[in-house]
Short mmCIF file of C-alpha atoms in Angstrom, two decimals:
data_model
loop_
_atom_site.label_atom_id
_atom_site.label_comp_id
_atom_site.label_asym_id
_atom_site.label_seq_id
_atom_site.Cartn_x
_atom_site.Cartn_y
_atom_site.Cartn_z
CA UNK A 1 102.35 -0.28 9.81
CA UNK A 2 98.64 0.49 9.31
CA UNK A 3 96.47 3.72 9.40
CA UNK A 4 94.73 2.35 12.68
CA UNK A 5 97.85 1.79 14.30
CA UNK A 6 99.50 5.45 13.32
CA UNK A 7 95.98 6.92 14.76
CA UNK A 8 96.49 5.01 17.95
CA UNK A 9 100.50 5.79 18.36
CA UNK A 10 99.53 9.62 17.82
CA UNK A 11 96.67 9.51 20.41
CA UNK A 12 98.65 7.52 22.82
CA UNK A 13 101.61 10.43 22.03
CA UNK A 14 98.96 13.04 22.65
CA UNK A 15 97.63 11.58 26.04
CA UNK A 16 101.35 11.18 27.25
CA UNK A 17 102.03 15.06 26.40
CA UNK A 18 98.74 16.03 28.19
CA UNK A 19 99.89 13.84 30.94
CA UNK A 20 103.30 15.80 31.24
CA UNK A 21 101.75 18.76 31.02
CA UNK A 22 99.00 18.35 33.83
CA UNK A 23 101.87 16.75 36.09
CA UNK A 24 104.12 20.02 35.48
CA UNK A 25 101.17 22.27 36.14
CA UNK A 26 100.11 20.23 39.38
CA UNK A 27 103.63 20.56 40.81
CA UNK A 28 103.58 24.39 40.04
CA UNK A 29 100.90 24.76 42.40
CA UNK A 30 101.57 22.11 45.25
CA UNK A 31 105.10 23.79 45.54
CA UNK A 32 103.52 26.86 46.76
CA UNK A 33 101.23 24.97 49.03
CA UNK A 34 98.26 24.97 46.72
CA UNK A 35 96.37 21.96 45.99
CA UNK A 36 95.66 20.95 42.40
CA UNK A 37 92.19 20.23 41.29
CA UNK A 38 92.68 19.53 37.82
CA UNK A 39 92.17 20.57 34.28
CA UNK A 40 89.06 22.55 34.22
CA UNK A 41 88.41 22.08 30.58
CA UNK A 42 88.83 18.17 30.90
CA UNK A 43 86.33 18.32 33.82
CA UNK A 44 83.57 20.42 31.62
CA UNK A 45 84.27 17.91 28.50
CA UNK A 46 83.91 15.13 30.73
CA UNK A 47 80.63 16.61 32.28
CA UNK A 48 79.21 16.96 28.74
CA UNK A 49 79.43 13.27 27.93
CA UNK A 50 78.59 11.78 31.23
CA UNK A 51 75.63 14.14 31.88
CA UNK A 52 77.00 15.61 35.34
CA UNK A 53 75.49 19.00 35.70
CA UNK A 54 77.67 21.87 36.37
CA UNK A 55 75.93 22.68 39.73
CA UNK A 56 76.63 18.64 40.66
CA UNK A 57 80.53 19.50 39.68
CA UNK A 58 80.85 22.48 41.49
CA UNK A 59 79.40 21.14 44.82
CA UNK A 60 81.44 17.92 44.36
CA UNK A 61 84.79 20.08 43.76
CA UNK A 62 84.05 22.31 46.78
CA UNK A 63 83.31 19.60 49.07
CA UNK A 64 86.36 17.57 48.13
CA UNK A 65 88.71 20.36 48.38
CA UNK A 66 86.95 21.51 51.68
CA UNK A 67 87.61 18.33 53.37
CA UNK A 68 91.92 19.13 52.58
CA UNK A 69 91.13 22.29 54.49
CA UNK A 70 91.92 24.26 51.23
CA UNK A 71 91.42 28.05 51.01
CA UNK A 72 92.46 28.06 47.41
CA UNK A 73 93.03 25.54 44.93
CA UNK A 74 94.66 25.80 41.62
CA UNK A 75 93.37 24.54 37.95
CA UNK A 76 93.83 25.43 34.57
CA UNK A 77 91.79 26.09 31.52
CA UNK A 78 92.93 25.96 27.79
CA UNK A 79 96.38 27.35 29.48
CA UNK A 80 95.17 29.95 31.45
CA UNK A 81 95.51 29.58 35.43
CA UNK A 82 92.02 29.40 37.32
CA UNK A 83 92.47 29.71 41.05
CA UNK A 84 89.22 28.52 42.79
CA UNK A 85 88.86 30.55 46.06
CA UNK A 86 87.16 29.12 49.01
CA UNK A 87 87.77 31.34 51.79
CA UNK A 88 85.20 34.01 52.27
CA UNK A 89 87.99 36.53 53.67
CA UNK A 90 89.90 35.83 50.50
CA UNK A 91 86.69 36.55 48.29
CA UNK A 92 86.10 39.64 50.08
CA UNK A 93 89.52 40.70 49.01
CA UNK A 94 89.35 39.83 45.46
CA UNK A 95 85.89 40.85 44.61
CA UNK A 96 86.06 44.02 47.07
CA UNK A 97 89.17 45.26 48.60
CA UNK A 98 91.58 44.77 45.81
CA UNK A 99 89.07 44.90 42.92
CA UNK A 100 91.56 47.02 41.09
CA UNK A 101 93.44 43.86 40.25
CA UNK A 102 90.15 42.14 39.06
CA UNK A 103 88.18 44.63 37.21
CA UNK A 104 87.59 42.31 34.30
CA UNK A 105 85.40 39.40 33.89
CA UNK A 106 86.80 36.38 32.65
CA UNK A 107 87.63 37.19 29.28
CA UNK A 108 89.44 34.21 27.41
CA UNK A 109 87.05 33.40 24.79
CA UNK A 110 87.42 35.05 21.31
CA UNK A 111 84.54 36.72 19.81
CA UNK A 112 83.93 35.39 16.48
CA UNK A 113 83.23 38.13 13.63
CA UNK A 114 79.56 36.93 13.84
CA UNK A 115 78.97 37.77 17.12
CA UNK A 116 78.53 41.76 16.50
CA UNK A 117 76.38 42.20 19.81
CA UNK A 118 78.85 40.15 21.96
CA UNK A 119 81.49 42.89 21.63
CA UNK A 120 79.55 45.75 22.82
CA UNK A 121 77.61 43.98 26.11
CA UNK A 122 78.57 45.37 29.56
CA UNK A 123 79.01 41.88 30.66
CA UNK A 124 82.29 41.54 28.43
CA UNK A 125 83.71 45.02 28.46
CA UNK A 126 86.99 45.70 30.37
CA UNK A 127 88.73 48.48 32.20
CA UNK A 128 88.01 51.86 31.37
CA UNK A 129 85.50 50.94 29.09
CA UNK A 130 83.16 48.80 31.43
CA UNK A 131 83.85 51.58 34.20
CA UNK A 132 82.56 54.16 31.92
CA UNK A 133 79.64 52.25 30.70
CA UNK A 134 78.63 50.72 34.05
CA UNK A 135 78.48 54.19 35.47
CA UNK A 136 76.47 55.52 32.67
CA UNK A 137 73.79 52.98 33.15
CA UNK A 138 73.55 52.52 37.01
CA UNK A 139 70.85 55.09 37.18
CA UNK A 140 68.71 52.85 35.17
CA UNK A 141 68.72 50.39 37.84
CA UNK A 142 67.87 52.72 40.86
CA UNK A 143 64.84 51.84 42.74
CA UNK A 144 62.91 54.95 41.43
CA UNK A 145 63.41 53.77 37.77
CA UNK A 146 62.11 50.10 38.52
CA UNK A 147 59.10 51.39 40.40
CA UNK A 148 57.99 53.22 37.22
CA UNK A 149 57.92 49.82 35.61
CA UNK A 150 56.10 48.08 38.11
CA UNK A 151 52.90 48.14 36.34
CA UNK A 152 54.13 46.12 33.58
CA UNK A 153 55.74 43.62 36.02
CA UNK A 154 51.93 43.27 37.39
CA UNK A 155 50.38 43.04 34.22
CA UNK A 156 52.68 40.16 33.35
CA UNK A 157 51.86 38.65 36.65
CA UNK A 158 48.24 38.49 36.00
CA UNK A 159 48.79 37.15 32.16
CA UNK A 160 51.00 34.43 34.07
CA UNK A 161 47.83 33.69 36.52
CA UNK A 162 45.17 33.34 33.44
CA UNK A 163 47.73 31.35 31.59
CA UNK A 164 47.98 28.79 34.40
CA UNK A 165 44.11 28.63 34.82
CA UNK A 166 43.86 27.57 30.96
CA UNK A 167 46.37 24.97 31.23
CA UNK A 168 44.88 23.48 34.24
CA UNK A 169 41.13 22.95 33.50
CA UNK A 170 41.53 19.49 32.86
CA UNK A 171 43.98 18.38 34.96
CA UNK A 172 45.85 20.43 37.91
CA UNK A 173 49.12 18.99 36.68
CA UNK A 174 51.54 21.27 34.39
CA UNK A 175 55.06 22.14 33.55
CA UNK A 176 55.51 25.46 35.10
CA UNK A 177 58.71 26.06 32.83
CA UNK A 178 56.29 27.00 30.23
CA UNK A 179 54.24 29.70 32.09
CA UNK A 180 57.30 31.11 34.01
CA UNK A 181 59.46 31.14 30.46
CA UNK A 182 56.39 33.32 29.22
CA UNK A 183 56.17 35.42 32.06
CA UNK A 184 59.94 36.44 32.15
CA UNK A 185 60.00 37.16 28.42
CA UNK A 186 56.74 38.93 28.57
CA UNK A 187 58.29 41.27 31.55
CA UNK A 188 61.79 41.90 29.40
CA UNK A 189 59.56 42.48 26.25
CA UNK A 190 57.59 45.05 27.79
CA UNK A 191 59.91 46.69 30.05
CA UNK A 192 63.02 46.51 28.09
CA UNK A 193 61.75 47.07 24.61
CA UNK A 194 58.21 48.28 24.83
CA UNK A 195 57.62 45.44 22.48
CA UNK A 196 54.66 42.90 22.86
CA UNK A 197 55.95 39.53 23.15
CA UNK A 198 52.69 38.06 22.52
CA UNK A 199 54.01 35.16 24.61
CA UNK A 200 50.62 34.66 26.56
CA UNK A 201 48.57 35.06 23.37
CA UNK A 202 49.17 31.58 22.07
CA UNK A 203 50.03 28.39 23.92
CA UNK A 204 53.12 27.61 21.62
CA UNK A 205 56.25 29.61 21.99
CA UNK A 206 56.10 33.32 20.34
CA UNK A 207 58.59 34.53 18.09
CA UNK A 208 60.05 36.60 20.89
CA UNK A 209 60.21 33.56 23.09
CA UNK A 210 61.75 31.44 20.33
CA UNK A 211 64.30 33.98 19.63
CA UNK A 212 65.17 34.36 23.43
CA UNK A 213 65.55 30.81 23.71
CA UNK A 214 68.45 30.96 21.32
CA UNK A 215 70.29 32.78 23.65
CA UNK A 216 70.53 30.02 26.06
CA UNK A 217 73.86 28.73 26.43
CA UNK A 218 74.03 24.89 26.62
CA UNK A 219 77.03 22.71 27.16
CA UNK A 220 76.06 19.19 25.56
CA UNK A 221 78.49 17.50 23.87
CA UNK A 222 78.13 19.06 20.41
CA UNK A 223 78.08 22.36 22.15
CA UNK A 224 81.34 21.58 23.75
CA UNK A 225 83.15 20.54 20.57
CA UNK A 226 81.52 23.86 18.83
CA UNK A 227 83.01 26.49 21.67
CA UNK A 228 86.30 24.32 21.36
CA UNK A 229 86.97 25.06 17.95
CA UNK A 230 86.11 29.14 18.77
CA UNK A 231 88.59 29.20 21.65
CA UNK A 232 91.32 26.85 20.19
CA UNK A 233 90.92 27.78 16.38
CA UNK A 234 89.25 31.02 16.05
CA UNK A 235 90.09 31.73 12.36
CA UNK A 236 88.81 28.30 11.68
CA UNK A 237 85.56 29.24 13.61
CA UNK A 238 85.22 32.47 11.52
CA UNK A 239 85.90 30.49 8.41
CA UNK A 240 83.40 28.01 8.93
CA UNK A 241 80.98 30.80 10.14
CA UNK A 242 81.00 29.81 13.64
CA UNK A 243 79.17 32.12 16.20
CA UNK A 244 78.73 31.96 20.55
CA UNK A 245 74.95 33.05 19.68
CA UNK A 246 72.32 32.39 17.17
CA UNK A 247 72.81 34.80 13.94
CA UNK A 248 69.11 34.67 13.57
CA UNK A 249 68.43 35.79 16.92
CA UNK A 250 70.99 38.61 16.64
CA UNK A 251 69.60 40.05 13.29
CA UNK A 252 65.93 40.05 14.96
CA UNK A 253 66.67 41.99 18.05
CA UNK A 254 68.69 44.26 16.02
CA UNK A 255 66.22 44.79 13.63
CA UNK A 256 63.44 45.06 16.22
CA UNK A 257 65.38 47.43 18.93
CA UNK A 258 66.71 49.55 16.12
CA UNK A 259 63.58 50.12 14.39
CA UNK A 260 62.14 51.40 18.02
CA UNK A 261 64.95 53.73 18.18
CA UNK A 262 64.59 55.09 14.67
CA UNK A 263 60.75 55.47 15.28
CA UNK A 264 61.07 57.22 18.59
CA UNK A 265 63.50 59.62 16.76
CA UNK A 266 61.27 60.59 13.85
CA UNK A 267 58.16 61.14 16.23
CA UNK A 268 60.20 62.86 19.06
CA UNK A 269 58.69 60.16 21.05
CA UNK A 270 59.72 58.85 24.84
CA UNK A 271 58.79 55.62 26.39
CA UNK A 272 58.99 54.20 29.56
CA UNK A 273 61.39 51.32 28.95
CA UNK A 274 65.11 50.54 29.21
CA UNK A 275 65.80 51.55 25.68
CA UNK A 276 64.72 55.07 26.78
CA UNK A 277 66.96 55.04 29.47
CA UNK A 278 70.07 54.14 27.35
CA UNK A 279 69.40 56.60 25.00
CA UNK A 280 69.55 59.24 27.64
CA UNK A 281 72.48 57.72 29.03
CA UNK A 282 74.14 58.22 25.49
CA UNK A 283 73.36 61.76 26.05
CA UNK A 284 74.15 62.04 29.34
CA UNK A 285 71.04 62.60 30.28
CA UNK A 286 70.28 59.70 32.71
CA UNK A 287 70.52 60.31 36.38
CA UNK A 288 69.91 58.83 39.85
CA UNK A 289 67.18 60.20 41.80
CA UNK A 290 67.71 62.66 44.23
CA UNK A 291 69.25 61.24 47.42
CA UNK A 292 69.90 57.81 45.83
CA UNK A 293 73.09 56.72 44.78
CA UNK A 294 73.43 54.24 41.70
CA UNK A 295 74.47 50.79 42.23
CA UNK A 296 77.94 51.61 41.08
CA UNK A 297 78.31 54.41 43.88
CA UNK A 298 77.20 52.27 46.54
CA UNK A 299 79.18 49.29 45.52
CA UNK A 300 82.68 49.22 47.53
CA UNK A 301 85.00 51.88 46.66
CA UNK A 302 86.89 51.35 42.93
CA UNK A 303 90.04 52.09 43.33
CA UNK A 304 91.78 53.70 40.22
CA UNK A 305 91.79 51.56 36.93
CA UNK A 306 93.44 54.10 34.70
CA UNK A 307 92.61 57.26 33.28
CA UNK A 308 89.02 58.49 33.02
CA UNK A 309 87.36 57.31 30.01
CA UNK A 310 83.99 57.69 28.07
CA UNK A 311 81.81 55.08 26.70
CA UNK A 312 82.80 55.91 23.31
CA UNK A 313 80.49 54.05 20.84
CA UNK A 314 79.62 51.42 23.49
CA UNK A 315 76.06 53.05 23.34
CA UNK A 316 75.37 53.76 19.73
CA UNK A 317 72.23 51.96 18.05
CA UNK A 318 74.40 48.57 18.23
CA UNK A 319 75.49 49.03 21.63
CA UNK A 320 72.23 49.60 22.61
CA UNK A 321 71.07 46.30 20.98
CA UNK A 322 73.74 44.70 22.59
CA UNK A 323 72.91 45.59 26.16
CA UNK A 324 69.10 44.88 25.59
CA UNK A 325 70.19 41.31 24.46
CA UNK A 326 72.49 41.07 27.42
CA UNK A 327 69.12 41.63 29.55
CA UNK A 328 67.34 38.93 27.91
CA UNK A 329 70.51 36.60 28.18
CA UNK A 330 71.09 37.80 32.04
CA UNK A 331 67.28 38.28 32.76
CA UNK A 332 65.63 35.60 31.29
CA UNK A 333 67.18 32.43 32.16
CA UNK A 334 68.12 33.19 35.87
CA UNK A 335 64.70 34.71 36.58
CA UNK A 336 63.13 31.78 35.26
CA UNK A 337 65.46 29.37 37.12
CA UNK A 338 64.74 31.20 40.34
CA UNK A 339 61.03 31.06 40.13
CA UNK A 340 60.83 27.36 39.04
CA UNK A 341 62.95 26.55 42.09
CA UNK A 342 60.94 28.67 44.50
CA UNK A 343 57.82 27.00 43.25
CA UNK A 344 59.55 23.55 43.97
CA UNK A 345 60.31 24.69 47.41
CA UNK A 346 57.17 25.57 48.01
CA UNK A 347 55.30 22.81 46.94
CA UNK A 348 57.76 20.86 49.07
CA UNK A 349 57.56 22.77 52.09
CA UNK A 350 53.94 23.38 52.66
CA UNK A 351 54.19 25.22 55.92
CA UNK A 352 56.61 27.51 54.23
CA UNK A 353 53.98 28.08 51.50
CA UNK A 354 50.88 28.64 54.02
CA UNK A 355 52.81 31.25 55.84
CA UNK A 356 53.78 33.08 52.79
CA UNK A 357 50.57 33.27 51.48
CA UNK A 358 49.24 34.43 54.87
CA UNK A 359 51.53 37.47 54.21
CA UNK A 360 50.33 37.84 50.73
CA UNK A 361 46.79 37.89 51.71
CA UNK A 362 47.50 40.44 54.45
CA UNK A 363 49.19 42.79 52.18
CA UNK A 364 46.69 42.58 49.63
CA UNK A 365 43.87 43.34 52.24
CA UNK A 366 45.59 46.39 53.10
CA UNK A 367 45.96 47.87 49.68
CA UNK A 368 42.60 47.26 48.15
CA UNK A 369 43.37 43.73 46.69
CA UNK A 370 45.98 44.77 44.21
CA UNK A 371 49.83 44.89 44.79
CA UNK A 372 52.24 47.68 44.37
CA UNK A 373 55.97 48.42 44.44
CA UNK A 374 55.77 49.39 48.02
CA UNK A 375 53.61 46.44 49.26
CA UNK A 376 55.37 43.99 47.30
CA UNK A 377 58.49 45.05 48.94
CA UNK A 378 56.93 45.46 52.49
CA UNK A 379 56.63 41.46 52.40
CA UNK A 380 59.80 40.34 54.89
CA UNK A 381 58.77 36.65 54.68
CA UNK A 382 58.72 36.98 50.88
CA UNK A 383 62.19 38.37 50.84
CA UNK A 384 63.34 35.40 53.28
CA UNK A 385 61.79 32.81 50.93
CA UNK A 386 63.48 33.97 47.71
CA UNK A 387 66.98 34.54 49.84
CA UNK A 388 66.67 30.82 50.76
CA UNK A 389 65.72 29.74 47.21
CA UNK A 390 68.75 31.47 45.90
CA UNK A 391 71.02 29.99 48.61
CA UNK A 392 69.59 26.20 47.66
CA UNK A 393 69.11 26.62 44.32
CA UNK A 394 71.53 29.53 42.98
CA UNK A 395 70.98 30.31 39.17
CA UNK A 396 74.73 30.98 38.61
CA UNK A 397 76.98 28.22 40.34
CA UNK A 398 79.95 29.99 39.99
CA UNK A 399 81.36 33.64 39.55
CA UNK A 400 84.83 34.49 37.98
CA UNK A 401 87.22 37.20 37.37
CA UNK A 402 90.82 37.87 35.57
CA UNK A 403 93.76 39.35 37.17
CA UNK A 404 94.79 42.86 35.34
CA UNK A 405 98.39 42.75 37.16
CA UNK A 406 100.12 40.21 39.57
CA UNK A 407 98.55 39.28 42.58
CA UNK A 408 99.81 38.02 45.80
CA UNK A 409 97.01 35.96 47.11
CA UNK A 410 96.28 36.91 50.73
CA UNK A 411 97.14 34.24 53.52
CA UNK A 412 99.30 32.01 50.88
CA UNK A 413 102.63 32.11 49.15
CA UNK A 414 100.85 32.04 45.64
CA UNK A 415 101.16 35.09 43.24
CA UNK A 416 98.74 34.84 40.53
CA UNK A 417 100.18 36.35 37.36
CA UNK A 418 98.33 38.92 34.93
CA UNK A 419 95.93 37.45 32.82
CA UNK A 420 95.22 34.35 35.29
CA UNK A 421 91.84 34.16 36.81
CA UNK A 422 89.85 33.35 40.02
CA UNK A 423 86.76 31.53 40.46
CA UNK A 424 84.14 31.60 43.54
CA UNK A 425 82.33 28.65 43.94
CA UNK A 426 78.96 30.16 45.00
CA UNK A 427 77.15 26.62 44.67
CA UNK A 428 79.69 25.13 47.23
CA UNK A 429 79.48 27.99 49.43
CA UNK A 430 76.13 27.95 49.71
CA UNK A 431 75.75 24.51 50.71
CA UNK A 432 78.63 24.46 53.07
CA UNK A 433 77.48 23.44 56.60
CA UNK A 434 80.36 25.88 58.28
CA UNK A 435 77.99 28.70 56.97
CA UNK A 436 74.47 27.23 56.62
CA UNK A 437 73.67 24.23 59.22
CA UNK A 438 72.02 21.69 57.93
CA UNK A 439 72.54 23.17 54.34
CA UNK A 440 69.88 20.57 52.61
CA UNK A 441 66.89 21.85 54.76
CA UNK A 442 64.93 24.62 53.22
CA UNK A 443 64.88 27.12 55.97
CA UNK A 444 63.68 30.92 55.23
CA UNK A 445 64.25 31.89 59.09
CA UNK A 446 67.99 31.68 57.87
CA UNK A 447 67.47 35.20 56.60
CA UNK A 448 65.10 36.60 59.50
CA UNK A 449 66.33 40.10 60.46
CA UNK A 450 67.75 38.35 63.74
CA UNK A 451 69.77 35.62 61.72
CA UNK A 452 70.29 37.68 58.36
CA UNK A 453 73.29 39.58 60.44
CA UNK A 454 74.70 36.33 61.25
CA UNK A 455 75.48 35.27 57.56
CA UNK A 456 78.92 35.87 56.40
CA UNK A 457 78.08 37.86 53.41
CA UNK A 458 81.09 36.67 51.18
CA UNK A 459 79.69 32.97 51.65
CA UNK A 460 76.47 33.95 50.27
CA UNK A 461 76.76 35.34 46.66
CA UNK A 462 73.70 34.92 44.53
CA UNK A 463 74.16 37.99 42.63
CA UNK A 464 78.22 38.36 43.07
CA UNK A 465 79.79 41.17 45.15
CA UNK A 466 81.71 44.33 44.78
CA UNK A 467 81.60 47.00 41.95
CA UNK A 468 81.02 44.06 39.31
CA UNK A 469 78.17 42.46 40.93
CA UNK A 470 74.92 41.78 39.06
CA UNK A 471 73.71 45.25 37.93
CA UNK A 472 70.00 44.27 37.37
CA UNK A 473 69.41 42.55 40.73
CA UNK A 474 66.76 45.25 41.77
CA UNK A 475 64.86 44.68 38.50
CA UNK A 476 65.15 40.81 38.87
CA UNK A 477 63.96 40.57 42.47
CA UNK A 478 60.94 42.89 41.78
CA UNK A 479 59.41 40.63 39.13
CA UNK A 480 60.29 37.44 40.78
CA UNK A 481 58.14 39.10 43.83
CA UNK A 482 55.45 39.93 41.57
CA UNK A 483 55.24 36.40 39.94
CA UNK A 484 55.60 34.66 43.65
CA UNK A 485 52.94 36.88 45.07
CA UNK A 486 50.45 36.12 42.15
CA UNK A 487 51.10 32.53 42.40
CA UNK A 488 50.60 31.80 46.00
CA UNK A 489 47.54 34.27 45.98
CA UNK A 490 45.96 32.26 43.28
CA UNK A 491 47.21 28.57 43.78
CA UNK A 492 48.02 25.88 46.04
CA UNK A 493 51.11 24.53 44.68
CA UNK A 494 51.86 20.76 45.43
CA UNK A 495 54.10 18.08 44.06
CA UNK A 496 52.46 15.90 41.37
CA UNK A 497 53.27 12.49 39.91
CA UNK A 498 55.98 13.84 37.45
CA UNK A 499 57.82 16.13 40.02
CA UNK A 500 61.34 15.17 40.51
CA UNK A 501 62.13 14.32 43.73
CA UNK A 502 65.32 14.73 44.62
CA UNK A 503 65.80 17.40 41.83
CA UNK A 504 67.74 16.47 38.52
CA UNK A 505 69.45 19.42 36.60
CA UNK A 506 70.29 20.05 32.98
CA UNK A 507 73.60 20.99 31.87
CA UNK A 508 73.29 24.63 30.96
CA UNK A 509 74.71 27.77 32.05
CA UNK A 510 71.92 28.32 34.65
CA UNK A 511 70.40 26.00 36.94
CA UNK A 512 67.19 24.19 35.36
CA UNK A 513 65.18 20.93 36.34
CA UNK A 514 65.71 18.21 33.92
CA UNK A 515 62.58 17.27 31.93
CA UNK A 516 60.84 20.44 33.00
CA UNK A 517 59.06 21.41 36.56
CA UNK A 518 55.96 19.47 36.89
CA UNK A 519 53.85 20.59 39.57
CA UNK A 520 50.07 20.28 40.99
CA UNK A 521 48.50 23.97 40.81
CA UNK A 522 45.21 23.96 42.57
CA UNK A 523 43.10 26.89 41.97
CA UNK A 524 42.11 28.77 45.42
CA UNK A 525 38.54 30.26 45.21
CA UNK A 526 38.54 33.78 46.72
#
């Protein structure tokens, strides 16, 4: 028998084995009345090779299961049960009412030894460690703390306007991805790390931008193979020096931020940034403003997850670096995504843009021609536009939690075993006509004071829900409002010859336009 024939026989045997395992998994779910959506791993791999984006996959999966009137659907991923929740009432139970069963986010990816920052990020911490660190950090994200940073947001907004003016001197068309990348990085560098990103000082990406870009998780064919080795053969991954995050990036941020910490301690100096807030949290000196509860305290009541614990060494110098990097990871990509698609929606809906500009001009006139924290948050229509952008173009299409104990799924006969995961398909929910009539239509009026109360809050989850929602929500919304306000005040946004209509998406962990976001930006003379 030839080698080729042997290889074919082995492949055939492997395929047969995988088929048998799939059918057994399918029968296990269907015997409990739960439809089977398939193997999540295979779906991701197929998408990576065929170019189907995550957002398309999430929406198609949701619509197919919704047509079956399914409230939940079974799946598997590397042998881990993945239960997809479609019903808002069950979502509420999982994320809020029964949070004690789902304290942890998905945590089935081994941490390669080279990823020394990954293990100390709030995002991946579990149980009592997460609870303790979240409680310590929550006061850093209160309204009062973010208000102190507003001047930095506004400075970055003005730099963005100047950058766009320079880029559109010869043509009004530009890829707004570049400008918003620089804006998001400039805000994070100054407000989080007290660093000069130098993003707007040169046309090409600065070192800070390049390092931030290395944090982006991509899911092409090569990336999927790399991740498969880490998940399936962690010892081999360590031997080969594989890591989830680029080593040059980790070393860059570690050196810069630890240097800043050392400099402050040497000079006994305090700065107005999140490094300082984390240093205060480490010493238990960080408190919420009087009369203002932290995000952690405002969230749904957290049932006991075990004995009280301290954050231990989670906020040592490496821990502070890790959570600054997490800020870049979580805040850069998602913020840029929201800003890009908001500009896109405004370009395609001129009536919405005109109404928003009228509100911005009124606020500026009442505020002496400058934006303030209070004036930005006074703009109700701006808030409606952002909310609708998050509905139509959610930066994160899915959220996930891991069960810490066996869980009887409400309204079903299915018991999710400890260690299994639940997934909530945010993209699918946001496009469901049951909750949002004419979901393809961009309509900020859905979020007016009158209509907002009618929305099922567990069918609209751009920042998640419950105690493990996005801790940086206030920070993100404030910087986004600043950027959009500066943009519509200074430019009329229109589609250009290169604008993608309909939109196409890349295959990355957050929603991004394929090939950039080309728009026409026409300067408004005041």
